[in-house]
mmCIF file of C-alpha atoms in Angstrom:
data_model
loop_
_atom_site.group_PDB
_atom_site.id
_atom_site.type_symbol
_atom_site.label_atom_id
_atom_site.label_comp_id
_atom_site.label_asym_id
_atom_site.label_seq_id
_atom_site.Cartn_x
_atom_site.Cartn_y
_atom_site.Cartn_z
ATOM 1 C CA MET D 1 20.267 30.179 -12.090
ATOM 2 C CA CYS D 2 18.746 27.448 -9.955
ATOM 3 C CA SER D 3 21.322 25.090 -9.150
ATOM 4 C CA SER D 4 20.233 21.323 -9.189
ATOM 5 C CA ASP D 5 19.055 20.835 -5.543
ATOM 6 C CA ASP D 6 16.887 24.359 -5.509
ATOM 7 C CA ILE D 7 13.785 23.215 -4.293
ATOM 8 C CA LYS D 8 11.332 25.515 -6.129
ATOM 9 C CA THR D 9 8.138 23.301 -6.844
ATOM 10 C CA VAL D 10 5.393 22.105 -4.327
ATOM 11 C CA VAL D 11 2.683 19.632 -4.987
ATOM 12 C CA PHE D 12 -0.436 20.337 -2.936
ATOM 13 C CA PRO D 13 -2.824 17.335 -2.861
ATOM 14 C CA VAL D 14 -6.024 19.192 -2.068
ATOM 15 C CA ALA D 15 -8.385 16.551 -3.832
ATOM 16 C CA GLY D 16 -10.106 15.196 -0.475
ATOM 17 C CA LEU D 17 -13.747 15.260 -0.048
ATOM 18 C CA GLY D 18 -13.461 16.510 3.636
ATOM 19 C CA SER D 19 -15.997 14.388 5.010
ATOM 20 C CA ARG D 20 -15.008 14.841 8.722
ATOM 21 C CA PHE D 21 -15.838 17.857 8.921
ATOM 22 C CA LEU D 22 -19.468 18.154 6.767
ATOM 23 C CA PRO D 23 -21.973 19.202 6.138
ATOM 24 C CA ALA D 24 -19.766 22.223 5.913
ATOM 25 C CA THR D 25 -17.327 20.343 3.292
ATOM 26 C CA LYS D 26 -20.693 20.392 1.394
ATOM 27 C CA ILE D 27 -20.267 23.775 0.317
ATOM 28 C CA VAL D 28 -16.770 24.773 0.866
ATOM 29 C CA ALA D 29 -13.585 23.029 0.563
ATOM 30 C CA LYS D 30 -12.048 21.456 3.978
ATOM 31 C CA GLU D 31 -8.892 23.801 3.096
ATOM 32 C CA LEU D 32 -10.918 26.539 3.050
ATOM 33 C CA LEU D 33 -12.357 26.647 6.616
ATOM 34 C CA PRO D 34 -10.541 28.902 8.544
ATOM 35 C CA ILE D 35 -8.199 28.615 11.317
ATOM 36 C CA LEU D 36 -8.502 32.277 13.038
ATOM 37 C CA ASP D 37 -8.588 34.717 10.544
ATOM 38 C CA LYS D 38 -7.395 32.569 7.438
ATOM 39 C CA PRO D 39 -7.937 29.592 5.925
ATOM 40 C CA LEU D 40 -6.427 26.471 6.334
ATOM 41 C CA ILE D 41 -4.435 26.315 3.109
ATOM 42 C CA ASP D 42 -2.743 30.038 3.442
ATOM 43 C CA TYR D 43 -1.014 28.766 5.964
ATOM 44 C CA ALA D 44 0.873 25.960 4.026
ATOM 45 C CA VAL D 45 1.239 28.519 1.158
ATOM 46 C CA CYS D 46 2.714 31.092 2.913
ATOM 47 C CA GLU D 47 5.340 28.261 5.068
ATOM 48 C CA ALA D 48 6.441 26.885 1.391
ATOM 49 C CA LYS D 49 6.908 30.947 0.551
ATOM 50 C CA LYS D 50 9.121 31.546 3.315
ATOM 51 C CA ALA D 51 10.923 28.530 1.861
ATOM 52 C CA GLY D 52 11.841 29.969 -1.005
ATOM 53 C CA ILE D 53 9.202 28.241 -3.426
ATOM 54 C CA GLU D 54 8.057 29.962 -5.940
ATOM 55 C CA ARG D 55 5.624 27.308 -8.106
ATOM 56 C CA PHE D 56 2.432 25.606 -6.367
ATOM 57 C CA ILE D 57 1.036 22.917 -8.126
ATOM 58 C CA PHE D 58 -2.745 22.284 -5.980
ATOM 59 C CA ILE D 59 -3.876 18.742 -7.460
ATOM 60 C CA ASN D 60 -7.381 19.292 -6.928
ATOM 61 C CA SER D 61 -10.985 17.196 -7.608
ATOM 62 C CA PRO D 62 -13.429 18.909 -10.336
ATOM 63 C CA ASN D 63 -15.558 20.276 -7.431
ATOM 64 C CA LYS D 64 -12.819 22.250 -5.515
ATOM 65 C CA GLN D 65 -11.634 24.716 -7.630
ATOM 66 C CA SER D 66 -12.595 27.561 -5.253
ATOM 67 C CA ILE D 67 -9.492 26.523 -3.513
ATOM 68 C CA THR D 68 -6.943 27.942 -6.362
ATOM 69 C CA ASN D 69 -9.652 31.215 -6.643
ATOM 70 C CA TYR D 70 -8.389 32.113 -3.131
ATOM 71 C CA PHE D 71 -5.336 32.821 -4.512
ATOM 72 C CA LYS D 72 -5.926 34.252 -7.749
ATOM 73 C CA LYS D 73 -6.758 38.512 -8.079
ATOM 74 C CA ASN D 74 -9.977 38.971 -7.644
ATOM 75 C CA LYS D 75 -10.918 42.387 -9.650
ATOM 76 C CA ASN D 76 -14.253 43.125 -8.149
ATOM 77 C CA LEU D 77 -13.701 43.112 -4.880
ATOM 78 C CA GLU D 78 -10.313 44.761 -5.317
ATOM 79 C CA SER D 79 -11.889 47.924 -7.289
ATOM 80 C CA GLU D 80 -14.679 47.721 -3.996
ATOM 81 C CA LEU D 81 -11.681 47.644 -1.710
ATOM 82 C CA LYS D 82 -9.863 50.532 -3.295
ATOM 83 C CA ASP D 83 -12.859 52.756 -3.595
ATOM 84 C CA LYS D 84 -13.609 52.512 -0.497
ATOM 85 C CA LYS D 85 -9.487 52.729 0.970
ATOM 86 C CA SER D 86 -9.966 49.518 3.099
ATOM 87 C CA GLU D 87 -7.236 48.227 5.092
ATOM 88 C CA HIS D 88 -8.205 45.239 3.769
ATOM 89 C CA LEU D 89 -6.552 45.856 0.266
ATOM 90 C CA GLU D 90 -3.625 44.461 1.500
ATOM 91 C CA LEU D 91 -4.612 41.428 3.726
ATOM 92 C CA ILE D 92 -5.905 39.948 0.322
ATOM 93 C CA SER D 93 -2.522 41.074 -1.763
ATOM 94 C CA LYS D 94 -0.528 39.159 0.276
ATOM 95 C CA ASN D 95 -2.301 36.186 -0.393
ATOM 96 C CA LEU D 96 -2.418 36.203 -4.126
ATOM 97 C CA ILE D 97 0.150 33.610 -6.454
ATOM 98 C CA SER D 98 1.478 34.825 -9.964
ATOM 99 C CA GLU D 99 -1.367 33.261 -12.635
ATOM 100 C CA ASN D 100 2.546 31.956 -14.051
ATOM 101 C CA ASN D 101 2.939 29.547 -10.517
ATOM 102 C CA LEU D 102 -0.167 28.667 -10.016
ATOM 103 C CA ILE D 103 -0.697 25.212 -11.757
ATOM 104 C CA GLU D 104 -4.196 23.548 -10.681
ATOM 105 C CA VAL D 105 -4.012 19.673 -12.383
ATOM 106 C CA ILE D 106 -7.360 18.094 -11.935
ATOM 107 C CA GLN D 107 -7.508 14.184 -10.039
ATOM 108 C CA ASP D 108 -10.496 12.729 -11.084
ATOM 109 C CA LYS D 109 -10.728 9.917 -8.885
ATOM 110 C CA PRO D 110 -9.285 9.868 -5.381
ATOM 111 C CA LEU D 111 -7.128 6.841 -5.726
ATOM 112 C CA GLY D 112 -4.810 8.063 -3.390
ATOM 113 C CA LEU D 113 -1.600 10.831 -2.149
ATOM 114 C CA GLY D 114 0.976 8.681 -4.491
ATOM 115 C CA HIS D 115 -1.771 8.536 -7.193
ATOM 116 C CA ALA D 116 -2.322 12.521 -6.575
ATOM 117 C CA ILE D 117 1.367 12.951 -6.759
ATOM 118 C CA TRP D 118 1.622 11.039 -10.119
ATOM 119 C CA CYS D 119 -0.730 13.569 -11.412
ATOM 120 C CA ALA D 120 2.239 15.978 -11.136
ATOM 121 C CA ARG D 121 4.497 14.296 -13.644
ATOM 122 C CA LYS D 122 3.714 16.930 -16.433
ATOM 123 C CA TYR D 123 5.628 19.603 -14.098
ATOM 124 C CA ILE D 124 8.210 17.866 -12.267
ATOM 125 C CA SER D 125 11.633 17.955 -13.582
ATOM 126 C CA GLY D 126 13.790 17.973 -10.694
ATOM 127 C CA PRO D 127 13.587 17.740 -6.992
ATOM 128 C CA PHE D 128 10.360 19.180 -5.381
ATOM 129 C CA ALA D 129 8.395 19.209 -2.311
ATOM 130 C CA VAL D 130 5.076 18.083 -1.039
ATOM 131 C CA MET D 131 3.014 19.096 1.735
ATOM 132 C CA LEU D 132 -0.146 17.970 2.942
ATOM 133 C CA PRO D 133 -2.145 21.286 4.747
ATOM 134 C CA ASP D 134 -3.865 19.306 7.367
ATOM 135 C CA ASP D 135 -0.460 19.141 9.150
ATOM 136 C CA LEU D 136 -0.557 22.741 9.881
ATOM 137 C CA ILE D 137 2.846 23.416 11.989
ATOM 138 C CA ILE D 138 3.770 26.457 13.570
ATOM 139 C CA SER D 139 8.173 26.782 13.815
ATOM 140 C CA GLY D 140 9.795 29.346 14.229
ATOM 141 C CA VAL D 141 11.760 27.976 10.856
ATOM 142 C CA PRO D 142 9.051 26.748 8.084
ATOM 143 C CA CYS D 143 9.513 23.106 8.643
ATOM 144 C CA ILE D 144 9.900 22.531 4.672
ATOM 145 C CA LYS D 145 12.365 25.245 5.800
ATOM 146 C CA GLN D 146 14.415 22.879 7.523
ATOM 147 C CA LEU D 147 13.308 19.435 4.953
ATOM 148 C CA ILE D 148 15.077 21.879 2.257
ATOM 149 C CA LYS D 149 18.010 21.962 4.026
ATOM 150 C CA ALA D 150 18.509 18.735 5.498
ATOM 151 C CA TYR D 151 17.751 17.410 1.543
ATOM 152 C CA LYS D 152 21.105 20.058 0.605
ATOM 153 C CA ASN D 153 23.057 18.672 3.302
ATOM 154 C CA PHE D 154 22.622 14.764 2.450
ATOM 155 C CA LYS D 155 21.439 15.147 -0.741
ATOM 156 C CA SER D 156 18.744 12.492 -0.027
ATOM 157 C CA ASN D 157 15.340 12.597 -0.090
ATOM 158 C CA VAL D 158 13.460 13.661 2.511
ATOM 159 C CA VAL D 159 10.454 13.244 5.169
ATOM 160 C CA ALA D 160 9.213 15.528 8.470
ATOM 161 C CA ILE D 161 9.101 12.972 11.064
ATOM 162 C CA GLN D 162 7.893 13.262 14.146
ATOM 163 C CA GLU D 163 7.473 11.057 17.831
ATOM 164 C CA VAL D 164 3.585 10.008 18.179
ATOM 165 C CA ASP D 165 2.276 8.459 21.155
ATOM 166 C CA GLU D 166 1.862 4.558 20.520
ATOM 167 C CA ASN D 167 -2.218 4.456 20.818
ATOM 168 C CA ASN D 168 -2.227 6.353 18.126
ATOM 169 C CA ILE D 169 0.801 5.095 15.749
ATOM 170 C CA ASN D 170 -1.854 3.217 12.922
ATOM 171 C CA LYS D 171 -2.709 6.075 11.897
ATOM 172 C CA TYR D 172 0.557 7.148 10.282
ATOM 173 C CA GLY D 173 3.557 5.921 7.955
ATOM 174 C CA VAL D 174 5.547 4.885 10.686
ATOM 175 C CA ILE D 175 9.850 4.720 9.816
ATOM 176 C CA ASP D 176 12.134 1.919 10.712
ATOM 177 C CA TYR D 177 15.916 3.305 10.367
ATOM 178 C CA TYR D 178 19.788 1.965 10.485
ATOM 179 C CA LYS D 179 21.707 5.059 12.523
ATOM 180 C CA ASN D 180 20.776 8.484 13.608
ATOM 181 C CA GLU D 181 22.524 11.847 13.804
ATOM 182 C CA SER D 182 20.668 14.470 15.909
ATOM 183 C CA ASN D 183 17.654 15.094 14.184
ATOM 184 C CA THR D 184 18.199 13.204 11.097
ATOM 185 C CA TYR D 185 17.522 9.150 10.736
ATOM 186 C CA HIS D 186 18.602 6.970 8.045
ATOM 187 C CA ILE D 187 15.407 4.843 6.613
ATOM 188 C CA LYS D 188 15.525 1.095 5.811
ATOM 189 C CA ASP D 189 12.015 0.725 5.797
ATOM 190 C CA MET D 190 8.416 2.413 5.756
ATOM 191 C CA ILE D 191 5.368 1.099 7.061
ATOM 192 C CA GLU D 192 2.130 2.230 6.308
ATOM 193 C CA LYS D 193 -0.362 2.361 9.659
ATOM 194 C CA PRO D 194 1.310 -0.917 11.612
ATOM 195 C CA ASP D 195 -0.737 -1.577 14.827
ATOM 196 C CA LYS D 196 1.934 -0.668 17.899
ATOM 197 C CA LYS D 197 2.851 -4.280 18.111
ATOM 198 C CA ASN D 198 4.324 -4.599 15.067
ATOM 199 C CA ALA D 199 5.363 -0.463 14.909
ATOM 200 C CA PRO D 200 9.228 -0.612 14.336
ATOM 201 C CA SER D 201 9.776 3.117 16.066
ATOM 202 C CA ASN D 202 7.343 5.556 17.068
ATOM 203 C CA LEU D 203 8.417 7.524 14.783
ATOM 204 C CA ALA D 204 5.720 8.843 12.182
ATOM 205 C CA ILE D 205 5.815 10.703 8.832
ATOM 206 C CA ILE D 206 4.279 13.934 8.187
ATOM 207 C CA GLY D 207 2.959 15.782 5.819
ATOM 208 C CA ARG D 208 6.434 17.228 4.791
ATOM 209 C CA TYR D 209 8.847 16.082 1.930
ATOM 210 C CA ILE D 210 11.322 17.052 -0.212
ATOM 211 C CA LEU D 211 11.232 14.206 -2.937
ATOM 212 C CA ASN D 212 13.687 13.328 -6.169
ATOM 213 C CA PRO D 213 11.813 13.336 -9.617
ATOM 214 C CA SER D 214 12.438 9.238 -9.285
ATOM 215 C CA ILE D 215 9.586 8.909 -7.207
ATOM 216 C CA ILE D 216 7.478 9.374 -10.795
ATOM 217 C CA LYS D 217 8.621 6.237 -11.805
ATOM 218 C CA GLU D 218 7.910 4.350 -9.092
ATOM 219 C CA LEU D 219 4.603 6.066 -8.584
ATOM 220 C CA SER D 220 4.257 4.928 -12.196
ATOM 221 C CA ASN D 221 3.468 1.694 -11.433
ATOM 222 C CA HIS D 222 0.360 2.287 -9.912
ATOM 223 C CA GLU D 223 0.562 -0.607 -7.535
ATOM 224 C CA LEU D 224 -2.202 -0.740 -4.832
ATOM 225 C CA GLY D 225 -1.458 -0.857 -1.065
ATOM 226 C CA ALA D 226 -3.513 0.224 2.244
ATOM 227 C CA GLY D 227 -6.956 0.598 1.480
ATOM 228 C CA GLY D 228 -6.755 -0.250 -1.872
ATOM 229 C CA GLU D 229 -5.134 2.746 -2.642
ATOM 230 C CA ILE D 230 -1.956 4.081 -4.609
ATOM 231 C CA GLN D 231 -0.029 4.772 -1.267
ATOM 232 C CA LEU D 232 3.296 7.399 -1.835
ATOM 233 C CA THR D 233 5.067 5.868 1.825
ATOM 234 C CA ASP D 234 5.337 2.290 -0.478
ATOM 235 C CA ALA D 235 6.668 4.306 -3.664
ATOM 236 C CA ILE D 236 9.435 5.933 -0.844
ATOM 237 C CA LYS D 237 10.023 2.736 0.055
ATOM 238 C CA LYS D 238 11.382 1.471 -3.129
ATOM 239 C CA LEU D 239 13.256 4.643 -3.544
ATOM 240 C CA ILE D 240 15.198 3.430 -0.752
ATOM 241 C CA ILE D 241 16.759 0.113 -2.837
ATOM 242 C CA ASN D 242 18.537 2.834 -4.902
ATOM 243 C CA GLU D 243 18.721 6.118 -2.995
ATOM 244 C CA ASN D 244 19.239 7.705 0.273
ATOM 245 C CA VAL D 245 16.168 8.403 2.506
ATOM 246 C CA ILE D 246 16.309 10.127 5.546
ATOM 247 C CA GLY D 247 13.865 10.894 8.156
ATOM 248 C CA TYR D 248 13.942 14.673 9.601
ATOM 249 C CA LYS D 249 12.893 15.103 12.902
ATOM 250 C CA PHE D 250 11.447 18.951 12.697
ATOM 251 C CA GLU D 251 11.308 21.680 15.128
ATOM 252 C CA GLY D 252 7.718 23.006 15.614
ATOM 253 C CA ASN D 253 4.208 22.249 16.921
ATOM 254 C CA ARG D 254 1.934 19.891 14.275
ATOM 255 C CA PHE D 255 -1.680 20.062 14.256
ATOM 256 C CA ASP D 256 -3.608 17.838 12.788
ATOM 257 C CA CYS D 257 -6.479 19.894 11.022
ATOM 258 C CA GLY D 258 -7.562 16.849 9.244
ATOM 259 C CA ASN D 259 -10.488 16.448 12.078
ATOM 260 C CA VAL D 260 -12.361 18.627 14.374
ATOM 261 C CA ILE D 261 -10.317 18.914 17.468
ATOM 262 C CA GLY D 262 -7.261 19.100 15.961
ATOM 263 C CA ALA D 263 -8.658 22.011 14.177
ATOM 264 C CA LEU D 264 -9.903 23.437 17.139
ATOM 265 C CA ASN D 265 -6.522 22.723 18.922
ATOM 266 C CA ALA D 266 -5.126 24.824 16.532
ATOM 267 C CA GLN D 267 -7.233 28.056 16.607
ATOM 268 C CA LEU D 268 -6.595 28.357 20.331
ATOM 269 C CA SER D 269 -3.283 27.763 20.260
ATOM 270 C CA ILE D 270 -2.696 30.349 17.167
ATOM 271 C CA ALA D 271 -5.233 32.644 19.502
ATOM 272 C CA MET D 272 -3.581 32.297 22.871
ATOM 273 C CA ASN D 273 0.347 33.097 20.610
ATOM 274 C CA ASP D 274 -1.887 36.082 18.965
ATOM 275 C CA ASP D 275 -1.484 39.408 21.209
ATOM 276 C CA LYS D 276 -4.612 40.439 18.788
ATOM 277 C CA TYR D 277 -6.746 37.452 20.453
ATOM 278 C CA LYS D 278 -4.818 36.357 23.248
ATOM 279 C CA SER D 279 -6.862 38.592 25.692
ATOM 280 C CA GLN D 280 -10.190 37.555 24.412
ATOM 281 C CA ILE D 281 -9.421 34.032 24.257
ATOM 282 C CA LYS D 282 -8.446 33.883 27.933
ATOM 283 C CA GLU D 283 -11.612 35.633 29.106
ATOM 284 C CA ILE D 284 -13.450 33.018 26.396
ATOM 285 C CA ILE D 285 -12.056 30.056 28.433
ATOM 286 C CA LYS D 286 -12.214 31.412 32.145
ATOM 287 C CA ASN D 287 -16.283 31.839 31.267
ATOM 288 C CA LEU D 288 -16.676 28.647 29.837
ATOM 289 C CA SER D 289 -14.561 26.674 32.826
ATOM 290 C CA LYS D 290 -17.521 28.411 35.415
ATOM 291 C CA GLU D 291 -20.109 26.587 33.736
#
């Protein structure tokens, strides 16, 4: 039996248009674009599985259901690979999510991250994780597992944070805090995309969260924030009035795969640390540097 602070559910908001990757995303969901030899979304799901998460909720748009199909059985493909005794059969079996644990909720309109989380309300009864697949994080201990440990230690909402350059601070939600202990920061305020003059710190919120179900009540007000959207940051700010919210500076390397250069950086970095591709990538870079 699970205790009340076991985190077994994760919400993946994947309804975005992926406009930075057009025209590719006209036909292929951004989350299915490959980072080396598997799609971006697979990295996030693998991270969650390694942290003991069992139930996966995808907040999707009507046009991107290929994302959830990726995690379902493909009987025709499996049969063909089995007949050929292909080694690839094992590869496509690794990423499956059981039918009972895969939930898809359609977000009809892109009304913001907060609205996407609110769309999962029917399936939220206890603390849960939120993971933004654009943030690909490579670490010894999965990032979301680090946050789950912090949640259990402090019995508090937890958001992942990372130091960022002040010139990029206006791209993130930023925390203000009243004390910190090692990698843990006790948050007193959060500001969505401040300019660098008004930023209370250089600690930015990254796409990993552990939240109490009380966040759903705050999101139900449907208050519009930055960009005319329902912002998750605004709802978490309201939680701070009655609940503790912890910022946890995670250990690991994060790649912003929500843009082309960030995705390319992830491709090269992961390849350079993979024995299968390392020597070939080095040779390619060496040859390019001669031109």
